[in-house]
Short mmCIF file of C-alpha atoms in Angstrom, two decimals:
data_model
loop_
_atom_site.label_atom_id
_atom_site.label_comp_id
_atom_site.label_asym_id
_atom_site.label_seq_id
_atom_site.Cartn_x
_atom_site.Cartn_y
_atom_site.Cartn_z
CA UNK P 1029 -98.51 51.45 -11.94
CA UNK P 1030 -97.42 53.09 -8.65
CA UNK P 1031 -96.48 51.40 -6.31
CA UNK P 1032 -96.85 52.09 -2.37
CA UNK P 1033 -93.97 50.70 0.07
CA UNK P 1034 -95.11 50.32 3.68
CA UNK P 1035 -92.91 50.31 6.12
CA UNK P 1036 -92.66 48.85 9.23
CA UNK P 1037 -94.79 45.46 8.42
CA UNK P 1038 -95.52 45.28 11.79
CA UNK P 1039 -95.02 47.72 14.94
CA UNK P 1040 -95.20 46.24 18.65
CA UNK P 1041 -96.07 49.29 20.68
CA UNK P 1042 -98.25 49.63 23.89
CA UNK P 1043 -100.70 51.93 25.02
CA UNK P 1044 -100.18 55.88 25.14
CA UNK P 1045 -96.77 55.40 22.99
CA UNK P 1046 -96.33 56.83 19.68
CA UNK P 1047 -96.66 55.50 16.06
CA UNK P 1048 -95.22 56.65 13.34
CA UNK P 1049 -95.57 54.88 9.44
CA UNK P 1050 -94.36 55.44 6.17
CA UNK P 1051 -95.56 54.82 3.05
CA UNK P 1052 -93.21 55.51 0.21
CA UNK P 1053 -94.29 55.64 -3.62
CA UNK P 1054 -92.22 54.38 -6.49
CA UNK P 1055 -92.96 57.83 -8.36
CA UNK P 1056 -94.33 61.10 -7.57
CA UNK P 1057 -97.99 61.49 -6.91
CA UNK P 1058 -97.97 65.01 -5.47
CA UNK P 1059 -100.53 64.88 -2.31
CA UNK P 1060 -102.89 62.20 -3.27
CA UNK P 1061 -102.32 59.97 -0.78
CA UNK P 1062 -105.24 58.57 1.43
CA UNK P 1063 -104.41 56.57 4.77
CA UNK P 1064 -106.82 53.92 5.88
CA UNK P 1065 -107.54 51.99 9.21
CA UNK P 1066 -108.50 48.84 8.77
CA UNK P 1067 -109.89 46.25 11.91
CA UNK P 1068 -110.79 42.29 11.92
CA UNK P 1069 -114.35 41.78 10.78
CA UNK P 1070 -115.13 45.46 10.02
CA UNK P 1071 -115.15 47.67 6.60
CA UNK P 1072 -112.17 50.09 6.39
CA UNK P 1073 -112.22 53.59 7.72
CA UNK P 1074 -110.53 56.39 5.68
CA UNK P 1075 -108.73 58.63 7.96
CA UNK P 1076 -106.49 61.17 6.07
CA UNK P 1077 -107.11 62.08 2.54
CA UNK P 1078 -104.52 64.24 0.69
CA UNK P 1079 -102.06 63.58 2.58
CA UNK P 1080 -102.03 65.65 5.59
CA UNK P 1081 -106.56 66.43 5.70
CA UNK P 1082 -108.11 64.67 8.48
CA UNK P 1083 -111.53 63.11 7.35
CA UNK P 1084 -114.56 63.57 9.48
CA UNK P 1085 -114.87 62.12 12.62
CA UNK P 1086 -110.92 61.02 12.43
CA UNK P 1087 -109.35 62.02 16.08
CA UNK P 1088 -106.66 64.79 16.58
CA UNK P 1089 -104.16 62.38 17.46
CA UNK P 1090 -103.89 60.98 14.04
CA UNK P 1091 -101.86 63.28 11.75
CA UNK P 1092 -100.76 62.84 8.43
CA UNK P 1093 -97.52 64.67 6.15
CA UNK P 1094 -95.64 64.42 3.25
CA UNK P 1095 -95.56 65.15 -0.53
CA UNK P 1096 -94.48 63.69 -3.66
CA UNK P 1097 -92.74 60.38 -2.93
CA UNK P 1098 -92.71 60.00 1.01
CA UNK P 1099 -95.57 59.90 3.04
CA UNK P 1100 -95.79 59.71 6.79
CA UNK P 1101 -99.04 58.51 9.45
CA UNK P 1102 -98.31 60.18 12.56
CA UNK P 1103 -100.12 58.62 16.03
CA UNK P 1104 -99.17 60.82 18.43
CA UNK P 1105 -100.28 58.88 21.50
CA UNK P 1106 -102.38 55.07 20.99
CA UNK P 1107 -105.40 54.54 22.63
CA UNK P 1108 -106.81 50.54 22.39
CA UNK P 1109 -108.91 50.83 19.88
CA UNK P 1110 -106.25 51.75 17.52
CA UNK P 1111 -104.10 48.72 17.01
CA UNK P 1112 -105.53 48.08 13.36
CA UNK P 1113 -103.61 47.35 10.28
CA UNK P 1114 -103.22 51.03 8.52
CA UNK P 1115 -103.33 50.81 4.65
CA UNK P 1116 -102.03 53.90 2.51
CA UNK P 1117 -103.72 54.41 -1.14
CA UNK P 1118 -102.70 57.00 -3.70
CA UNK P 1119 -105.56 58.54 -6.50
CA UNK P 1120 -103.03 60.04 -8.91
CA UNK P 1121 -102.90 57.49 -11.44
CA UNK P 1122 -104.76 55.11 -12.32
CA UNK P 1123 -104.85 51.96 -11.45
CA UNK P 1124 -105.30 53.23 -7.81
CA UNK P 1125 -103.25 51.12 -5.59
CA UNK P 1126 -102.91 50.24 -1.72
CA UNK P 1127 -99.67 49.60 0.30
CA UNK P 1128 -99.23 46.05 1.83
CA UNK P 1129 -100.45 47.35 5.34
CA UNK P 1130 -98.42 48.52 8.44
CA UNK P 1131 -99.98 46.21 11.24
CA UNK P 1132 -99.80 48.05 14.83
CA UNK P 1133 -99.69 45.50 17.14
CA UNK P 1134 -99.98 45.40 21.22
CA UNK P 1135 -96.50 45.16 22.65
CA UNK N 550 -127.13 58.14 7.12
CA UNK N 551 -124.54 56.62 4.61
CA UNK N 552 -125.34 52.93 4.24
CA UNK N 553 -123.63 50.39 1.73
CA UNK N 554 -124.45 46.96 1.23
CA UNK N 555 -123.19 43.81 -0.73
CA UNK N 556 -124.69 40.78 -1.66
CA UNK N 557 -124.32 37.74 -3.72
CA UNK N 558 -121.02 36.36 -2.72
CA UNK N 559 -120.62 32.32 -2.49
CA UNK N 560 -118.79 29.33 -3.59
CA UNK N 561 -118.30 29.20 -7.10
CA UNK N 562 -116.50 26.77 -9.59
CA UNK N 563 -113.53 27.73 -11.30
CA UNK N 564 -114.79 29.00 -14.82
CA UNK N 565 -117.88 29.97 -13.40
CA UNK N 566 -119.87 33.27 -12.90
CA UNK N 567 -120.95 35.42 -10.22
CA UNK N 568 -123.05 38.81 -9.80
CA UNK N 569 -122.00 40.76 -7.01
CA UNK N 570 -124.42 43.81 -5.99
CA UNK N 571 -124.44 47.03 -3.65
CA UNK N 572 -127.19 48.96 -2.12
CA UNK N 573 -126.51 52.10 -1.27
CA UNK N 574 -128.54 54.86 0.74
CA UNK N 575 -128.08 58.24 2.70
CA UNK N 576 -126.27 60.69 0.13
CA UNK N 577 -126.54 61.37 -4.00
CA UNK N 578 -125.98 58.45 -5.37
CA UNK N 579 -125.96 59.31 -9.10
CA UNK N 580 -123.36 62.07 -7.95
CA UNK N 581 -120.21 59.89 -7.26
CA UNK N 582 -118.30 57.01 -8.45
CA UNK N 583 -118.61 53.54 -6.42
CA UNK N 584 -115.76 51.46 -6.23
CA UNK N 585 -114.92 47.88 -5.52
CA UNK N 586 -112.11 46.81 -3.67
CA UNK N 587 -111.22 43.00 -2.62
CA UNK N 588 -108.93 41.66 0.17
CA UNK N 589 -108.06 38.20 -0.64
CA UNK N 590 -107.17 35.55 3.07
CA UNK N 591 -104.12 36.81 4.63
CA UNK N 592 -103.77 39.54 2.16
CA UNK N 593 -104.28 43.62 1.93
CA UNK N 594 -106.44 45.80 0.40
CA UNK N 595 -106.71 45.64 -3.83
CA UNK N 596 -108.46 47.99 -5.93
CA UNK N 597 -110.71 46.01 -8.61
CA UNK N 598 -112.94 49.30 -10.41
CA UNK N 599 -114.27 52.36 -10.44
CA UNK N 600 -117.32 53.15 -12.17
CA UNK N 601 -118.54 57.04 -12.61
CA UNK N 602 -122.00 58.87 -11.29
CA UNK N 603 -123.37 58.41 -14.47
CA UNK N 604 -121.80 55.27 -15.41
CA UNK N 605 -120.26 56.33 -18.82
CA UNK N 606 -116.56 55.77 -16.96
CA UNK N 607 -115.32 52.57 -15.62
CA UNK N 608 -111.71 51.99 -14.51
CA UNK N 609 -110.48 48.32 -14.17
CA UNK N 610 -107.19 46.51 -12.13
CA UNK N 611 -105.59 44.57 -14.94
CA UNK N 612 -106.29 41.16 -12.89
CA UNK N 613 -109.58 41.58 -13.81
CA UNK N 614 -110.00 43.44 -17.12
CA UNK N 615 -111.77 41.76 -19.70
CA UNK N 616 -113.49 39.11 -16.89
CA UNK N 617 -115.44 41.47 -14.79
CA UNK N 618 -118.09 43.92 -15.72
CA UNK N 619 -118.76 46.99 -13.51
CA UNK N 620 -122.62 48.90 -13.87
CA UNK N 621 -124.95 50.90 -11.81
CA UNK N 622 -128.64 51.63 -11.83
CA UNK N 623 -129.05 54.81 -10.64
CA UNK N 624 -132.68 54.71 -10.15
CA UNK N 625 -132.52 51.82 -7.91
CA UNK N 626 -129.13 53.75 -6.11
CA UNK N 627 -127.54 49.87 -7.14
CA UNK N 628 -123.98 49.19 -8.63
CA UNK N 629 -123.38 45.39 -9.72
CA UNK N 630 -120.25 43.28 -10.49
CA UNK N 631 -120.66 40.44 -12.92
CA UNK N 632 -117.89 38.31 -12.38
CA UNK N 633 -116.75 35.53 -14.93
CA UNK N 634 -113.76 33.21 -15.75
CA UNK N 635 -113.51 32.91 -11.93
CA UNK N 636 -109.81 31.76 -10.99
CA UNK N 637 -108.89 30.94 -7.44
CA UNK N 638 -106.98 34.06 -6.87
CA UNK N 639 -110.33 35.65 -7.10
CA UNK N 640 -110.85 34.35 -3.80
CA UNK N 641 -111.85 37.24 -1.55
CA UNK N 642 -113.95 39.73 0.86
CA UNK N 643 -115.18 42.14 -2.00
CA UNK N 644 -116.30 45.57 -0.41
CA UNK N 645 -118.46 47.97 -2.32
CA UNK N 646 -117.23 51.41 -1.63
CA UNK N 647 -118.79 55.30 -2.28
CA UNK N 648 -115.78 57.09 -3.79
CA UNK N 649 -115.09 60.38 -2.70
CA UNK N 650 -112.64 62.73 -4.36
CA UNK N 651 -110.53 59.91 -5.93
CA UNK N 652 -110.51 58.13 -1.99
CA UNK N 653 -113.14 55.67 -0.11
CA UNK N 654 -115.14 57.81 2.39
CA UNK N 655 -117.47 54.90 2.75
CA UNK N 656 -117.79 50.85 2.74
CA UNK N 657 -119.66 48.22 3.21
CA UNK N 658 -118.79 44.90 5.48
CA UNK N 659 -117.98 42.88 2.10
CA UNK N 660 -119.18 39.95 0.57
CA UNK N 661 -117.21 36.87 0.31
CA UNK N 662 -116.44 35.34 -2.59
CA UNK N 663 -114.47 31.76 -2.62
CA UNK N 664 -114.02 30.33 -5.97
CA UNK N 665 -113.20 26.41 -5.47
CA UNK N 666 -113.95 22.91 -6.86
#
């Protein structure tokens, strides 16, 4: 099973700052590496898929990178509505598995 | 537009039985896999199955394998999960999800399941 290291738990930043979260997998899984957003009381939202592909509706500010082992969520500046808890999930193997969650937190 | 639905979550005994179902509208339904995926109180996000567009695949977490049965009806656009030998760690928010490309393009708002004496 692979599994998928988040890291920070939590991040205190505020407003029009920058995020960055990693998500590092115990073996390589080339670029199949999804990053969720996930807020209190509502259904997850996938955001990147394959590691760096936006999915629809996802803003520009949200960027993802890496490859094989070491994966990175890039916010480049936060707006409100994105302190969420950001999950990471990889496809290449099966069982599919999520990271713990980064949680992005108002400073 | 995309819609995805749960139902049938509720209090059940340990060592008892549950059917979980999902409605789904607003794409192809026999043309993707559905997933399920639970998030326990407190916890993050766990994969439970996939099952394939036409059903003949079905992937299961090994927490669950051999307790839980994952179908679809693809001519009511419907995926069920029968749930049995309930344990308390099967406590959870399940979310049906339509799978796309290996990743979850689409949920629902879950269906809770507590599983209690």
């Amino acid at each position: 099973e692979v599994v998928l290291t988040q890291s920070p738990v939590t991040l205190s930043l505020s407003p029009g700052e920058g995020a960055t979260l990693s998500c590092r997998a115990s073996q390589t899984i080339g670029s199949y590496l999804a990053w969720y957003q996930h807020k209190p009381g509502q259904a997850p939202r996938l955001l990147i898929y394959d590691a760096s592909s936006r999915a629809a509706g996802t803003p520009a500010r949200f960027s993802g990178s890496g490859s094989g082992t070491d994966f990175t969520l890039t916010i480049s500046s936060l707006e409100p509505e994105d302190f969420a808890v950001y999950y990471c999930q990889q496809r290449n193997n099966w069982p599919r598995t999520f990271g713990q969650g980064t949680k992005v937190e108002i400073k | 537009e995309v819609q995805v639905v749960e139902s049938g979550g509720g209090l059940v005994q340990p060592g008892g039985s549950l059917r979980l179902s999902c409605a789904a509208s607003g794409f192809s339904f026999s043309a993707y896999a559905m997933s399920w995926v639970r998030q326990a109180p407190g916890k993050g996000l766990e994969w439970v199955s996939t099952i394939s567009g036409g059903g003949g695949t079905i992937y299961y977490a090994d927490s669950v394998k051999g307790r839980f049965t994952f179908s679809r009806d693809n001519s009511k656009n419907t995926v069920h999960l029968q749930m049995s030998s309930l344990r308390a760690e099967d406590t959870a928010l399940y979310y049906c999800a339509k799978d796309w490309n290996g990743y979850n393009d689409w949920w629902g708002q879950g269906t809770l399941v507590i599983v209690s004496s």
